[in-house]
Coordinates of C-alpha atoms in Angstrom, one line a residue:
M1 CA -5.6 -4.0 -20.4
V2 CA -6.8 -1.5 -17.8
G3 CA -7.9 1.8 -19.4
A4 CA -6.8 5.2 -18.1
G5 CA -10.2 5.8 -16.6
Q6 CA -9.9 2.6 -14.6
L7 CA -6.6 3.3 -12.9
G8 CA -7.8 5.2 -9.8
S9 CA -10.4 7.1 -8.0
S10 CA -12.8 9.3 -9.9
V11 CA -12.0 12.0 -7.4
Y12 CA -8.7 12.5 -9.2
G13 CA -10.0 11.9 -12.7
G14 CA -8.9 8.3 -13.1
R15 CA -5.4 8.9 -11.8
P16 CA -3.7 6.0 -9.9
T17 CA -3.8 6.5 -6.1
F18 CA -1.3 3.9 -5.0
A19 CA 2.1 2.6 -6.3
L20 CA 4.1 -0.5 -5.5
A21 CA 7.9 0.0 -5.9
R22 CA 10.4 -2.9 -5.9
R23 CA 14.0 -2.1 -5.0
D24 CA 17.1 -4.2 -4.7
N25 CA 19.9 -3.5 -2.3
S26 CA 22.7 -5.4 -0.6
D27 CA 20.1 -7.0 1.8
G28 CA 17.9 -8.3 -1.1
A29 CA 14.6 -7.2 -2.6
S30 CA 12.0 -5.1 -0.9
L31 CA 8.5 -3.9 -1.9
T32 CA 7.3 -0.5 -0.7
L33 CA 3.7 0.5 -1.0
Y34 CA 2.9 4.2 -1.5
E35 CA -0.3 6.1 -1.4
L36 CA -0.3 9.0 -4.0
L37 CA -1.8 12.2 -2.7
P38 CA -1.9 15.9 -3.5
E39 CA 0.6 17.6 -1.2
A40 CA -2.1 19.6 0.6
Q41 CA -4.1 16.5 1.4
A42 CA -0.9 14.7 2.7
I43 CA -0.2 17.6 5.0
A44 CA -3.7 17.7 6.3
R45 CA -3.6 14.0 7.0
R46 CA -0.3 14.2 8.8
D47 CA -1.7 17.1 11.0
R48 CA -4.8 15.1 11.8
L49 CA -2.8 12.0 12.7
Q50 CA -0.5 14.0 15.0
R51 CA -3.4 15.7 16.7
G52 CA -4.8 12.2 17.5
N53 CA -1.4 10.8 18.6
P54 CA 1.7 13.0 18.6
R55 CA 3.9 10.0 18.2
R56 CA 2.2 8.9 15.0
G57 CA 3.8 10.2 11.9
L58 CA 3.4 10.2 8.2
V59 CA 6.4 9.6 5.9
S60 CA 5.9 11.5 2.6
E61 CA 8.2 12.4 -0.2
E62 CA 7.8 14.4 -3.3
F63 CA 6.4 12.2 -6.0
K64 CA 9.2 13.0 -8.5
S65 CA 11.9 12.1 -5.9
V66 CA 10.5 8.6 -5.5
F67 CA 9.5 7.9 -9.1
R68 CA 11.8 10.1 -11.3
E69 CA 13.4 7.1 -13.0
S70 CA 10.2 5.2 -13.6
A71 CA 9.5 3.7 -17.0
A72 CA 5.8 3.2 -16.0
P73 CA 3.5 5.0 -18.6
E74 CA 1.5 6.6 -15.7
V75 CA 4.4 8.8 -14.8
D76 CA 4.2 10.6 -18.2
R77 CA 0.4 10.4 -18.5
W78 CA -0.3 12.6 -15.5
E79 CA 1.0 15.8 -14.1
W80 CA 2.6 15.1 -10.7
D81 CA 3.7 18.5 -9.6
D82 CA 2.5 19.1 -6.0
W83 CA 1.9 15.4 -5.4
T84 CA 3.5 13.3 -2.8
A85 CA 4.2 9.6 -2.3
V86 CA 3.1 8.7 1.2
K87 CA 4.8 5.6 2.4
V88 CA 2.4 3.0 3.7
T89 CA 5.2 0.6 4.6
R90 CA 8.2 -1.4 3.2
L91 CA 8.5 -5.2 3.4
S92 CA 11.5 -7.4 2.9
E93 CA 12.7 -10.9 3.8
S94 CA 10.1 -13.2 5.4
R95 CA 7.4 -10.6 5.4
L96 CA 7.9 -10.0 1.7
R97 CA 7.7 -13.7 1.0
A98 CA 4.6 -14.1 3.1
I99 CA 2.7 -11.3 1.3
L100 CA 3.8 -12.2 -2.3
P101 CA 0.8 -14.5 -2.9
L102 CA -1.6 -11.7 -1.9
V103 CA 0.2 -9.2 -4.1
R104 CA 0.2 -11.6 -7.1
E105 CA -3.4 -12.5 -6.7
T106 CA -4.4 -8.8 -6.3
L107 CA -2.4 -7.6 -9.3
R108 CA -3.7 -10.5 -11.5
G109 CA -7.3 -9.6 -10.4
A110 CA -6.7 -6.0 -11.6
D111 CA -5.0 -7.0 -14.8
R112 CA -1.8 -5.4 -13.7
D113 CA 1.7 -6.6 -14.6
E114 CA 3.3 -8.9 -12.0
S115 CA 6.8 -8.3 -13.4
V116 CA 7.4 -5.8 -10.5
L117 CA 7.7 -8.9 -8.3
T118 CA 10.3 -10.7 -10.5
A119 CA 12.3 -8.0 -12.2
A120 CA 15.8 -7.4 -11.0
G121 CA 16.6 -3.9 -9.9
S122 CA 13.9 -1.2 -9.6
A123 CA 10.4 -1.4 -10.9
E124 CA 7.1 0.2 -10.2
V125 CA 3.4 -0.5 -10.8
F126 CA 0.8 2.1 -10.4
L127 CA -2.5 0.9 -8.9
P128 CA -6.2 1.8 -8.7
E129 CA -7.6 2.7 -5.3
T130 CA -9.4 -0.7 -4.7
V131 CA -6.1 -2.6 -5.3
G132 CA -4.1 -0.2 -3.2
V133 CA -6.5 -0.4 -0.3
R134 CA -6.4 -4.2 -0.2
L135 CA -2.6 -4.2 -0.4
A136 CA -2.3 -1.5 2.2
L137 CA -4.2 -3.7 4.6
G138 CA -1.8 -6.6 3.9
F139 CA 1.3 -4.5 4.2
L140 CA 0.2 -2.7 7.4
G141 CA -1.1 -5.9 9.0
V142 CA 1.9 -8.1 8.2
K143 CA 4.6 -5.7 9.4
P144 CA 4.4 -6.3 13.1
I145 CA 3.7 -10.1 12.9
Q146 CA 6.6 -12.3 13.9
R147 CA 5.4 -15.8 13.0
V148 CA 5.3 -16.8 9.4
D149 CA 2.2 -18.9 9.8
R150 CA 0.3 -15.9 11.2
M151 CA 1.6 -13.7 8.3
R152 CA 0.3 -16.2 5.7
A153 CA -3.1 -16.6 7.5
F154 CA -3.4 -12.8 7.7
C155 CA -2.7 -12.5 3.9
R156 CA -5.2 -15.3 3.1
G157 CA -7.8 -13.5 5.1
I158 CA -7.2 -10.2 3.3
A159 CA -7.4 -12.0 -0.1
R160 CA -10.9 -13.4 0.8
M161 CA -12.3 -10.1 1.8
S162 CA -14.7 -8.2 -0.4
D163 CA -13.8 -4.7 -1.6
E164 CA -16.3 -3.3 0.8
E165 CA -14.7 -5.1 3.8
C166 CA -11.3 -3.9 2.7
Y167 CA -12.5 -0.3 2.6
Y168 CA -14.1 -0.6 6.0
W169 CA -11.0 -2.1 7.6
H170 CA -8.7 0.4 5.8
A171 CA -10.7 3.3 7.3
K172 CA -10.4 1.6 10.8
C173 CA -6.7 1.1 10.4
R174 CA -5.9 4.6 9.2
S175 CA -8.2 6.6 11.5
P176 CA -6.6 8.6 14.3
S177 CA -9.7 8.0 16.4
S178 CA -9.3 4.2 16.0
P179 CA -5.8 3.5 17.2
N180 CA -6.4 -0.2 17.5
G181 CA -7.8 -0.9 14.1
E182 CA -4.8 -2.8 12.8
K183 CA -4.6 -4.9 16.0
A184 CA -8.3 -5.8 15.8
L185 CA -7.9 -6.9 12.1
R186 CA -4.8 -9.0 13.0
T187 CA -6.8 -10.6 15.9
L188 CA -9.8 -11.3 13.6
L189 CA -7.7 -13.0 10.9
T190 CA -5.0 -14.8 13.0
D191 CA -6.6 -15.5 16.4
H192 CA -7.3 -19.1 15.5
L193 CA -3.6 -19.9 15.3

């Protein structure tokens, strides 16, 4: 079992910094990855992104509006006032099926419960920073890919990366001064197909 001190970045005192939310609707299941940030930091990031590219936005919601019904113990363990859930992206259908092996392997590697993937209805799992960074790369990279074989190759490439490589590419993909980071990573991992 992962201890409270191992849930997230030491910058936030061990607090989880990412969350994976499963939701069911009439179109089927979807997984949404959120980065959890103090509201002031989310606002600063949004402003920085918009200065670099006015069309680039940041979707953030108040933490309690996204996770108010959560049964996850992390919701009660921490104080979430003035925290936001910044949406990394939402995946469903073929993109969700393509990324599930990466999600399963990453959650298993972090001793996290995989039931979020198989439970009916709504479920959440709160993640440490290293797990969230790896999944953020997968979610961001898979979203624009059309071919399933490329989606799977991309996810296999992310699964093989070291934590250090994941942090490097995450910084490149999220930086306003590097607008082609995601495209470069997709090219690196899928150009052979």
